[in-house]
PDB file of C-alpha atoms in Angstrom:
ATOM      1  CA  UNK M  21     -49.401  41.465 185.747  1.00  0.00           C
ATOM      2  CA  UNK M  22     -48.915  37.679 184.829  1.00  0.00           C
ATOM      3  CA  UNK M  23     -51.925  36.401 182.293  1.00  0.00           C
ATOM      4  CA  UNK M  24     -54.220  33.991 183.422  1.00  0.00           C
ATOM      5  CA  UNK M  25     -53.703  30.607 183.259  1.00  0.00           C
ATOM      6  CA  UNK M  26     -55.795  28.658 180.620  1.00  0.00           C
ATOM      7  CA  UNK M  27     -58.026  26.174 182.138  1.00  0.00           C
ATOM      8  CA  UNK M  28     -56.557  22.195 181.792  1.00  0.00           C
ATOM      9  CA  UNK M  29     -58.047  19.682 183.908  1.00  0.00           C
ATOM     10  CA  UNK M  30     -55.347  16.989 184.200  1.00  0.00           C
ATOM     11  CA  UNK M  31     -56.521  13.330 183.078  1.00  0.00           C
ATOM     12  CA  UNK M  32     -53.083  11.530 184.427  1.00  0.00           C
ATOM     13  CA  UNK M  33     -49.720  12.228 184.713  1.00  0.00           C
ATOM     14  CA  UNK M  34     -49.051  14.240 181.733  1.00  0.00           C
ATOM     15  CA  UNK M  35     -47.885  17.542 183.574  1.00  0.00           C
ATOM     16  CA  UNK M  36     -45.455  15.742 185.769  1.00  0.00           C
ATOM     17  CA  UNK M  37     -44.255  13.644 182.475  1.00  0.00           C
ATOM     18  CA  UNK M  38     -43.974  16.669 180.520  1.00  0.00           C
ATOM     19  CA  UNK M  39     -42.087  18.810 183.246  1.00  0.00           C
ATOM     20  CA  UNK M  40     -39.682  15.680 183.636  1.00  0.00           C
ATOM     21  CA  UNK M  41     -39.096  15.861 179.925  1.00  0.00           C
ATOM     22  CA  UNK M  42     -38.533  19.490 179.435  1.00  0.00           C
ATOM     23  CA  UNK M  43     -35.750  19.071 182.485  1.00  0.00           C
ATOM     24  CA  UNK M  44     -34.597  16.287 180.442  1.00  0.00           C
ATOM     25  CA  UNK M  45     -34.217  18.314 176.807  1.00  0.00           C
ATOM     26  CA  UNK M  46     -36.178  15.749 175.072  1.00  0.00           C
ATOM     27  CA  UNK M  47     -38.764  16.407 172.384  1.00  0.00           C
ATOM     28  CA  UNK M  48     -42.807  15.539 173.490  1.00  0.00           C
ATOM     29  CA  UNK M  49     -45.283  14.377 171.420  1.00  0.00           C
ATOM     30  CA  UNK M  50     -48.978  14.169 172.427  1.00  0.00           C
ATOM     31  CA  UNK M  51     -51.265  11.793 170.528  1.00  0.00           C
ATOM     32  CA  UNK M  52     -54.790  11.540 170.153  1.00  0.00           C
ATOM     33  CA  UNK M  53     -58.042  12.315 168.161  1.00  0.00           C
ATOM     34  CA  UNK M  54     -58.939  16.018 167.406  1.00  0.00           C
ATOM     35  CA  UNK M  55     -60.469  18.149 169.937  1.00  0.00           C
ATOM     36  CA  UNK M  56     -59.181  16.072 173.099  1.00  0.00           C
ATOM     37  CA  UNK M  57     -56.982  18.795 174.824  1.00  0.00           C
ATOM     38  CA  UNK M  58     -53.912  18.687 173.504  1.00  0.00           C
ATOM     39  CA  UNK M  59     -53.473  22.189 172.216  1.00  0.00           C
ATOM     40  CA  UNK M  60     -54.732  23.433 175.224  1.00  0.00           C
ATOM     41  CA  UNK M  61     -52.482  21.077 177.235  1.00  0.00           C
ATOM     42  CA  UNK M  62     -49.437  22.773 175.797  1.00  0.00           C
ATOM     43  CA  UNK M  63     -51.021  26.307 176.601  1.00  0.00           C
ATOM     44  CA  UNK M  64     -51.146  25.662 179.948  1.00  0.00           C
ATOM     45  CA  UNK M  65     -47.934  23.994 180.575  1.00  0.00           C
ATOM     46  CA  UNK M  66     -46.036  26.852 178.801  1.00  0.00           C
ATOM     47  CA  UNK M  67     -48.001  29.020 180.872  1.00  0.00           C
ATOM     48  CA  UNK M  68     -46.718  26.885 183.999  1.00  0.00           C
ATOM     49  CA  UNK M  69     -43.373  26.975 183.243  1.00  0.00           C
ATOM     50  CA  UNK M  70     -43.442  30.677 182.335  1.00  0.00           C
ATOM     51  CA  UNK M  71     -41.722  29.749 178.367  1.00  0.00           C
ATOM     52  CA  UNK M  72     -42.822  31.525 175.545  1.00  0.00           C
ATOM     53  CA  UNK M  73     -44.741  29.374 173.299  1.00  0.00           C
ATOM     54  CA  UNK M  74     -45.038  29.468 169.512  1.00  0.00           C
ATOM     55  CA  UNK M  75     -47.205  27.191 167.733  1.00  0.00           C
ATOM     56  CA  UNK M  76     -47.552  25.965 163.772  1.00  0.00           C
ATOM     57  CA  UNK M  77     -50.721  24.356 162.217  1.00  0.00           C
ATOM     58  CA  UNK M  78     -49.221  21.831 160.090  1.00  0.00           C
ATOM     59  CA  UNK M  79     -50.540  21.330 156.548  1.00  0.00           C
ATOM     60  CA  UNK M  80     -50.052  19.791 153.308  1.00  0.00           C
ATOM     61  CA  UNK M  81     -48.182  22.738 152.143  1.00  0.00           C
ATOM     62  CA  UNK M  82     -46.023  23.440 155.307  1.00  0.00           C
ATOM     63  CA  UNK M  83     -42.515  23.212 154.072  1.00  0.00           C
ATOM     64  CA  UNK M  84     -39.099  23.036 156.263  1.00  0.00           C
ATOM     65  CA  UNK M  85     -38.914  26.850 154.565  1.00  0.00           C
ATOM     66  CA  UNK M  86     -41.947  28.197 156.287  1.00  0.00           C
ATOM     67  CA  UNK M  87     -39.994  26.820 159.716  1.00  0.00           C
ATOM     68  CA  UNK M  88     -36.451  27.900 159.175  1.00  0.00           C
ATOM     69  CA  UNK M  89     -36.843  31.024 157.224  1.00  0.00           C
ATOM     70  CA  UNK M  90     -35.980  32.691 153.812  1.00  0.00           C
ATOM     71  CA  UNK M  91     -34.862  35.270 152.005  1.00  0.00           C
ATOM     72  CA  UNK M  92     -36.854  38.353 150.964  1.00  0.00           C
ATOM     73  CA  UNK M  93     -36.376  41.275 149.163  1.00  0.00           C
ATOM     74  CA  UNK M  94     -36.820  44.566 151.447  1.00  0.00           C
ATOM     75  CA  UNK M  95     -36.274  48.301 149.364  1.00  0.00           C
ATOM     76  CA  UNK M  96     -33.200  47.511 147.008  1.00  0.00           C
ATOM     77  CA  UNK M  97     -31.641  44.603 149.277  1.00  0.00           C
ATOM     78  CA  UNK M  98     -31.987  41.097 149.800  1.00  0.00           C
ATOM     79  CA  UNK M  99     -32.764  40.117 153.593  1.00  0.00           C
ATOM     80  CA  UNK M 100     -32.937  36.794 155.550  1.00  0.00           C
ATOM     81  CA  UNK M 101     -35.997  36.197 157.836  1.00  0.00           C
ATOM     82  CA  UNK M 102     -35.694  33.734 160.332  1.00  0.00           C
ATOM     83  CA  UNK M 103     -38.984  31.515 160.272  1.00  0.00           C
ATOM     84  CA  UNK M 104     -40.611  30.441 163.785  1.00  0.00           C
ATOM     85  CA  UNK M 105     -38.729  27.235 164.354  1.00  0.00           C
ATOM     86  CA  UNK M 106     -35.407  29.177 163.983  1.00  0.00           C
ATOM     87  CA  UNK M 107     -36.790  31.771 166.276  1.00  0.00           C
ATOM     88  CA  UNK M 108     -37.712  29.133 168.768  1.00  0.00           C
ATOM     89  CA  UNK M 109     -34.055  27.454 168.448  1.00  0.00           C
ATOM     90  CA  UNK M 110     -32.099  31.057 169.049  1.00  0.00           C
ATOM     91  CA  UNK M 111     -34.625  32.203 171.733  1.00  0.00           C
ATOM     92  CA  UNK M 112     -35.179  29.225 173.975  1.00  0.00           C
ATOM     93  CA  UNK M 113     -38.868  28.954 173.442  1.00  0.00           C
ATOM     94  CA  UNK M 114     -40.866  26.039 173.248  1.00  0.00           C
ATOM     95  CA  UNK M 115     -42.353  25.277 169.569  1.00  0.00           C
ATOM     96  CA  UNK M 116     -45.369  23.219 168.920  1.00  0.00           C
ATOM     97  CA  UNK M 117     -45.960  21.614 165.554  1.00  0.00           C
ATOM     98  CA  UNK M 118     -49.692  20.954 165.699  1.00  0.00           C
ATOM     99  CA  UNK M 119     -50.574  17.930 163.264  1.00  0.00           C
ATOM    100  CA  UNK M 120     -46.969  17.311 162.638  1.00  0.00           C
ATOM    101  CA  UNK M 121     -47.679  14.109 160.378  1.00  0.00           C
ATOM    102  CA  UNK M 122     -49.407  16.638 157.847  1.00  0.00           C
ATOM    103  CA  UNK M 123     -46.443  18.733 156.958  1.00  0.00           C
ATOM    104  CA  UNK M 124     -44.150  17.987 154.088  1.00  0.00           C
ATOM    105  CA  UNK M 125     -41.606  15.057 154.588  1.00  0.00           C
ATOM    106  CA  UNK M 126     -38.902  18.142 154.493  1.00  0.00           C
ATOM    107  CA  UNK M 127     -40.070  19.191 157.758  1.00  0.00           C
ATOM    108  CA  UNK M 128     -39.512  16.040 159.582  1.00  0.00           C
ATOM    109  CA  UNK M 129     -36.124  15.995 157.895  1.00  0.00           C
ATOM    110  CA  UNK M 130     -35.177  19.259 158.877  1.00  0.00           C
ATOM    111  CA  UNK M 131     -36.046  18.746 162.888  1.00  0.00           C
ATOM    112  CA  UNK M 132     -33.999  15.502 162.997  1.00  0.00           C
ATOM    113  CA  UNK M 133     -30.991  17.128 164.296  1.00  0.00           C
ATOM    114  CA  UNK M 134     -33.052  19.046 167.154  1.00  0.00           C
ATOM    115  CA  UNK M 135     -34.779  15.806 168.356  1.00  0.00           C
ATOM    116  CA  UNK M 136     -31.442  13.837 169.120  1.00  0.00           C
ATOM    117  CA  UNK M 137     -28.229  14.479 171.431  1.00  0.00           C
ATOM    118  CA  UNK M 138     -27.060  17.138 168.768  1.00  0.00           C
ATOM    119  CA  UNK M 139     -29.871  19.455 169.523  1.00  0.00           C
ATOM    120  CA  UNK M 140     -29.105  21.773 166.524  1.00  0.00           C
ATOM    121  CA  UNK M 141     -30.932  23.042 163.685  1.00  0.00           C
ATOM    122  CA  UNK M 142     -28.611  23.347 160.118  1.00  0.00           C
ATOM    123  CA  UNK M 143     -29.706  26.320 157.764  1.00  0.00           C
ATOM    124  CA  UNK M 144     -29.308  25.121 154.031  1.00  0.00           C
ATOM    125  CA  UNK M 145     -29.613  28.230 152.762  1.00  0.00           C
ATOM    126  CA  UNK M 146     -27.385  30.365 154.887  1.00  0.00           C
ATOM    127  CA  UNK M 147     -25.064  26.962 155.462  1.00  0.00           C
ATOM    128  CA  UNK M 148     -25.226  27.705 159.075  1.00  0.00           C
ATOM    129  CA  UNK M 149     -25.516  25.407 161.852  1.00  0.00           C
ATOM    130  CA  UNK M 150     -27.268  26.855 165.273  1.00  0.00           C
ATOM    131  CA  UNK M 151     -27.114  25.067 168.370  1.00  0.00           C
ATOM    132  CA  UNK M 152     -30.254  25.072 170.459  1.00  0.00           C
ATOM    133  CA  UNK M 153     -30.805  27.647 173.443  1.00  0.00           C
ATOM    134  CA  UNK M 154     -30.565  25.440 176.727  1.00  0.00           C
ATOM    135  CA  UNK M 155     -34.388  26.292 177.160  1.00  0.00           C
ATOM    136  CA  UNK M 156     -35.636  25.504 173.605  1.00  0.00           C
ATOM    137  CA  UNK M 157     -38.165  22.637 173.391  1.00  0.00           C
ATOM    138  CA  UNK M 158     -39.652  20.848 170.205  1.00  0.00           C
ATOM    139  CA  UNK M 159     -43.206  19.624 170.827  1.00  0.00           C
ATOM    140  CA  UNK M 160     -45.409  17.986 168.307  1.00  0.00           C
ATOM    141  CA  UNK M 161     -48.869  16.633 167.645  1.00  0.00           C
ATOM    142  CA  UNK M 162     -50.571  14.068 165.398  1.00  0.00           C
ATOM    143  CA  UNK M 163     -53.884  12.074 165.305  1.00  0.00           C
ATOM    144  CA  UNK M 164     -52.678   8.494 165.162  1.00  0.00           C
ATOM    145  CA  UNK M 165     -54.729   6.188 162.403  1.00  0.00           C
ATOM    146  CA  UNK M 166     -57.995   7.844 163.973  1.00  0.00           C
ATOM    147  CA  UNK M 167     -59.075   8.793 160.675  1.00  0.00           C
ATOM    148  CA  UNK M 168     -58.690   7.394 157.290  1.00  0.00           C
ATOM    149  CA  UNK M 169     -56.735   8.992 155.078  1.00  0.00           C
ATOM    150  CA  UNK M 170     -54.684  10.585 158.228  1.00  0.00           C
ATOM    151  CA  UNK M 171     -50.702  10.382 157.553  1.00  0.00           C
ATOM    152  CA  UNK M 172     -48.835   8.125 160.148  1.00  0.00           C
ATOM    153  CA  UNK M 173     -45.356   9.168 161.380  1.00  0.00           C
ATOM    154  CA  UNK M 174     -42.745   6.940 160.875  1.00  0.00           C
ATOM    155  CA  UNK M 175     -41.364   5.113 163.796  1.00  0.00           C
ATOM    156  CA  UNK M 176     -37.895   6.170 163.296  1.00  0.00           C
ATOM    157  CA  UNK M 177     -39.892  10.046 164.007  1.00  0.00           C
ATOM    158  CA  UNK M 178     -41.923   8.762 166.400  1.00  0.00           C
ATOM    159  CA  UNK M 179     -38.995   7.379 168.775  1.00  0.00           C
ATOM    160  CA  UNK M 180     -37.491  10.211 168.702  1.00  0.00           C
ATOM    161  CA  UNK M 181     -39.827  11.729 171.036  1.00  0.00           C
ATOM    162  CA  UNK M 182     -41.427  10.999 174.677  1.00  0.00           C
ATOM    163  CA  UNK M 183     -44.921  10.438 173.875  1.00  0.00           C
ATOM    164  CA  UNK M 184     -48.404  10.625 175.873  1.00  0.00           C
ATOM    165  CA  UNK M 185     -51.759   9.816 174.827  1.00  0.00           C
ATOM    166  CA  UNK M 186     -54.810  12.225 174.910  1.00  0.00           C
ATOM    167  CA  UNK M 187     -58.199  10.584 174.953  1.00  0.00           C
ATOM    168  CA  UNK M 188     -61.638  11.740 175.498  1.00  0.00           C
ATOM    169  CA  UNK M 189     -61.749  12.379 179.691  1.00  0.00           C
ATOM    170  CA  UNK M 190     -64.265  10.232 181.688  1.00  0.00           C
ATOM    171  CA  UNK M 191     -67.711  11.496 181.651  1.00  0.00           C
ATOM    172  CA  UNK M 192     -67.591  13.424 185.386  1.00  0.00           C
ATOM    173  CA  UNK M 193     -64.553  15.154 184.402  1.00  0.00           C
ATOM    174  CA  UNK M 194     -65.467  15.962 180.897  1.00  0.00           C
ATOM    175  CA  UNK M 195     -68.712  17.907 182.625  1.00  0.00           C
ATOM    176  CA  UNK M 196     -66.507  19.575 185.111  1.00  0.00           C
ATOM    177  CA  UNK M 197     -64.395  21.126 181.995  1.00  0.00           C
ATOM    178  CA  UNK M 198     -67.573  22.414 180.561  1.00  0.00           C
ATOM    179  CA  UNK M 199     -68.854  24.016 183.748  1.00  0.00           C
ATOM    180  CA  UNK M 200     -65.288  25.419 183.906  1.00  0.00           C
ATOM    181  CA  UNK M 201     -64.444  26.475 180.722  1.00  0.00           C
ATOM    182  CA  UNK M 202     -68.145  28.021 179.558  1.00  0.00           C
ATOM    183  CA  UNK M 203     -70.045  28.496 183.020  1.00  0.00           C
ATOM    184  CA  UNK M 204     -72.873  26.349 182.051  1.00  0.00           C
ATOM    185  CA  UNK M 205     -75.154  24.437 184.891  1.00  0.00           C
ATOM    186  CA  UNK M 206     -73.764  21.040 185.857  1.00  0.00           C
ATOM    187  CA  UNK M 207     -77.155  19.678 184.983  1.00  0.00           C
ATOM    188  CA  UNK M 208     -76.816  20.744 181.278  1.00  0.00           C
ATOM    189  CA  UNK M 209     -73.428  19.935 180.972  1.00  0.00           C
ATOM    190  CA  UNK M 210     -73.945  16.327 181.956  1.00  0.00           C
ATOM    191  CA  UNK M 211     -76.582  16.001 179.261  1.00  0.00           C
ATOM    192  CA  UNK M 212     -74.015  17.098 176.817  1.00  0.00           C
ATOM    193  CA  UNK M 213     -71.647  14.620 177.975  1.00  0.00           C
ATOM    194  CA  UNK M 214     -74.283  11.953 177.634  1.00  0.00           C
ATOM    195  CA  UNK M 215     -74.797  13.193 174.075  1.00  0.00           C
ATOM    196  CA  UNK M 216     -71.108  13.002 173.300  1.00  0.00           C
ATOM    197  CA  UNK M 217     -70.796   9.357 175.012  1.00  0.00           C
ATOM    198  CA  UNK M 218     -73.746   8.024 172.821  1.00  0.00           C
ATOM    199  CA  UNK M 219     -72.611   9.455 169.623  1.00  0.00           C
ATOM    200  CA  UNK M 220     -69.576   8.042 170.083  1.00  0.00           C
ATOM    201  CA  UNK M 221     -70.552   4.613 170.527  1.00  0.00           C
ATOM    202  CA  UNK M 222     -72.446   4.558 167.362  1.00  0.00           C
ATOM    203  CA  UNK M 223     -70.336   2.862 164.777  1.00  0.00           C
ATOM    204  CA  UNK M 224     -73.118   2.122 162.315  1.00  0.00           C
ATOM    205  CA  UNK M 225     -73.470   5.587 161.150  1.00  0.00           C
ATOM    206  CA  UNK M 226     -69.892   5.615 159.677  1.00  0.00           C
ATOM    207  CA  UNK M 227     -68.737   9.229 160.920  1.00  0.00           C
ATOM    208  CA  UNK M 228     -65.552   9.610 160.214  1.00  0.00           C
ATOM    209  CA  UNK M 229     -65.037  12.257 163.040  1.00  0.00           C
ATOM    210  CA  UNK M 230     -66.601  11.913 166.568  1.00  0.00           C
ATOM    211  CA  UNK M 231     -68.000  14.414 169.015  1.00  0.00           C
ATOM    212  CA  UNK M 232     -64.794  16.160 170.542  1.00  0.00           C
ATOM    213  CA  UNK M 233     -64.632  17.936 173.705  1.00  0.00           C
ATOM    214  CA  UNK M 234     -64.228  21.083 171.642  1.00  0.00           C
ATOM    215  CA  UNK M 235     -67.542  20.651 170.278  1.00  0.00           C
ATOM    216  CA  UNK M 236     -68.781  20.385 173.313  1.00  0.00           C
ATOM    217  CA  UNK M 237     -67.628  23.251 174.738  1.00  0.00           C
ATOM    218  CA  UNK M 238     -69.054  25.215 171.626  1.00  0.00           C
ATOM    219  CA  UNK M 239     -72.463  23.770 172.211  1.00  0.00           C
ATOM    220  CA  UNK M 240     -71.933  24.752 175.807  1.00  0.00           C
ATOM    221  CA  UNK M 241     -70.953  28.445 175.152  1.00  0.00           C
ATOM    222  CA  UNK M 242     -73.976  28.915 172.829  1.00  0.00           C
ATOM    223  CA  UNK M 243     -76.403  27.813 175.603  1.00  0.00           C
ATOM    224  CA  UNK M 244     -74.671  29.563 178.383  1.00  0.00           C
ATOM    225  CA  UNK M 245     -75.321  32.836 176.188  1.00  0.00           C
ATOM    226  CA  UNK M 246     -79.004  31.925 175.498  1.00  0.00           C
ATOM    227  CA  UNK M 247     -79.499  30.116 172.274  1.00  0.00           C
ATOM    228  CA  UNK M 248     -82.091  27.133 172.611  1.00  0.00           C
ATOM    229  CA  UNK M 249     -80.444  23.925 174.167  1.00  0.00           C
ATOM    230  CA  UNK M 250     -81.620  21.603 170.905  1.00  0.00           C
ATOM    231  CA  UNK M 251     -80.673  24.503 168.372  1.00  0.00           C
ATOM    232  CA  UNK M 252     -77.304  24.792 170.392  1.00  0.00           C
ATOM    233  CA  UNK M 253     -76.513  21.368 169.859  1.00  0.00           C
ATOM    234  CA  UNK M 254     -77.735  20.747 166.163  1.00  0.00           C
ATOM    235  CA  UNK M 255     -75.257  23.543 165.218  1.00  0.00           C
ATOM    236  CA  UNK M 256     -72.360  23.206 167.252  1.00  0.00           C
ATOM    237  CA  UNK M 257     -72.557  18.919 167.507  1.00  0.00           C
ATOM    238  CA  UNK M 258     -74.646  17.483 164.890  1.00  0.00           C
ATOM    239  CA  UNK M 259     -73.852  19.674 161.747  1.00  0.00           C
ATOM    240  CA  UNK M 260     -70.076  19.563 162.083  1.00  0.00           C
ATOM    241  CA  UNK M 261     -70.205  16.190 162.025  1.00  0.00           C
ATOM    242  CA  UNK M 262     -71.499  15.111 158.743  1.00  0.00           C
ATOM    243  CA  UNK M 263     -72.909  16.500 155.602  1.00  0.00           C
ATOM    244  CA  UNK M 264     -75.150  13.376 155.179  1.00  0.00           C
ATOM    245  CA  UNK M 265     -78.912  14.733 155.649  1.00  0.00           C
ATOM    246  CA  UNK M 266     -80.033  11.252 156.749  1.00  0.00           C
ATOM    247  CA  UNK M 267     -77.195  11.322 159.404  1.00  0.00           C
ATOM    248  CA  UNK M 268     -77.648  14.423 160.144  1.00  0.00           C
ATOM    249  CA  UNK M 269     -81.417  13.584 161.000  1.00  0.00           C
ATOM    250  CA  UNK M 270     -81.051  10.543 162.813  1.00  0.00           C
ATOM    251  CA  UNK M 271     -78.364  12.567 165.195  1.00  0.00           C
ATOM    252  CA  UNK M 272     -80.633  15.607 165.792  1.00  0.00           C
ATOM    253  CA  UNK M 273     -83.631  13.126 167.118  1.00  0.00           C
ATOM    254  CA  UNK M 274     -81.332  11.200 169.142  1.00  0.00           C
ATOM    255  CA  UNK M 275     -80.177  14.640 170.786  1.00  0.00           C
ATOM    256  CA  UNK M 276     -83.483  16.042 171.237  1.00  0.00           C
ATOM    257  CA  UNK M 277     -84.262  13.355 173.043  1.00  0.00           C
ATOM    258  CA  UNK M 278     -81.142  13.405 175.451  1.00  0.00           C
ATOM    259  CA  UNK M 279     -81.384  17.310 176.196  1.00  0.00           C
TER     260      UNK M 279
END
């Protein structure tokens, strides 16, 4: 029996664009702030295309060795162990490098030959070059200058991808997502979205992050499971946004008026 498809509500033409990009064997870049559905989209599209998906959450310690593979000691011998990128290249999977700009520079160097006409991976430690499987696809995401301190992708790297921007959905769509994801009633979903919209427009509080759809889903789940609405909003939306006591109190007061 086929697993149930992850819920995803298309906001624009991203599904059609991805399908044509996959058919054209061009790498795909998802741009946008955290919690806007980038990871959910790629889970949905991999399921729709019936392709294996390998996800790597990149951080400042992620190196090309982590992706390509390494020698390990097994008993009395040394054996080579393929990394997730090598596995995807060989098996024809979709590999998703989440927050690629956070990875070390050698990761970008390692994927360059996979992102142009060559579609091949050089494994330095083995002295081998592997041609990518027909079905292999490289997908990456990054958060473009949304938060101070976030690393940027070089134009020379960005231009190797088809790119689609993800943003927070319109209020009616976002409320629909909450209802579908959590089973919450439409009226409460609308109130949560109104809270998010209000906070997203509050520039004077100096928040480095804002309310993502993901945070709203978390709050809706808590409410649906029986936690009081105001407490759910406090712990799922307000507290994750900041550690500043005064800002927390101001946000709590604002939210309590709205739900």
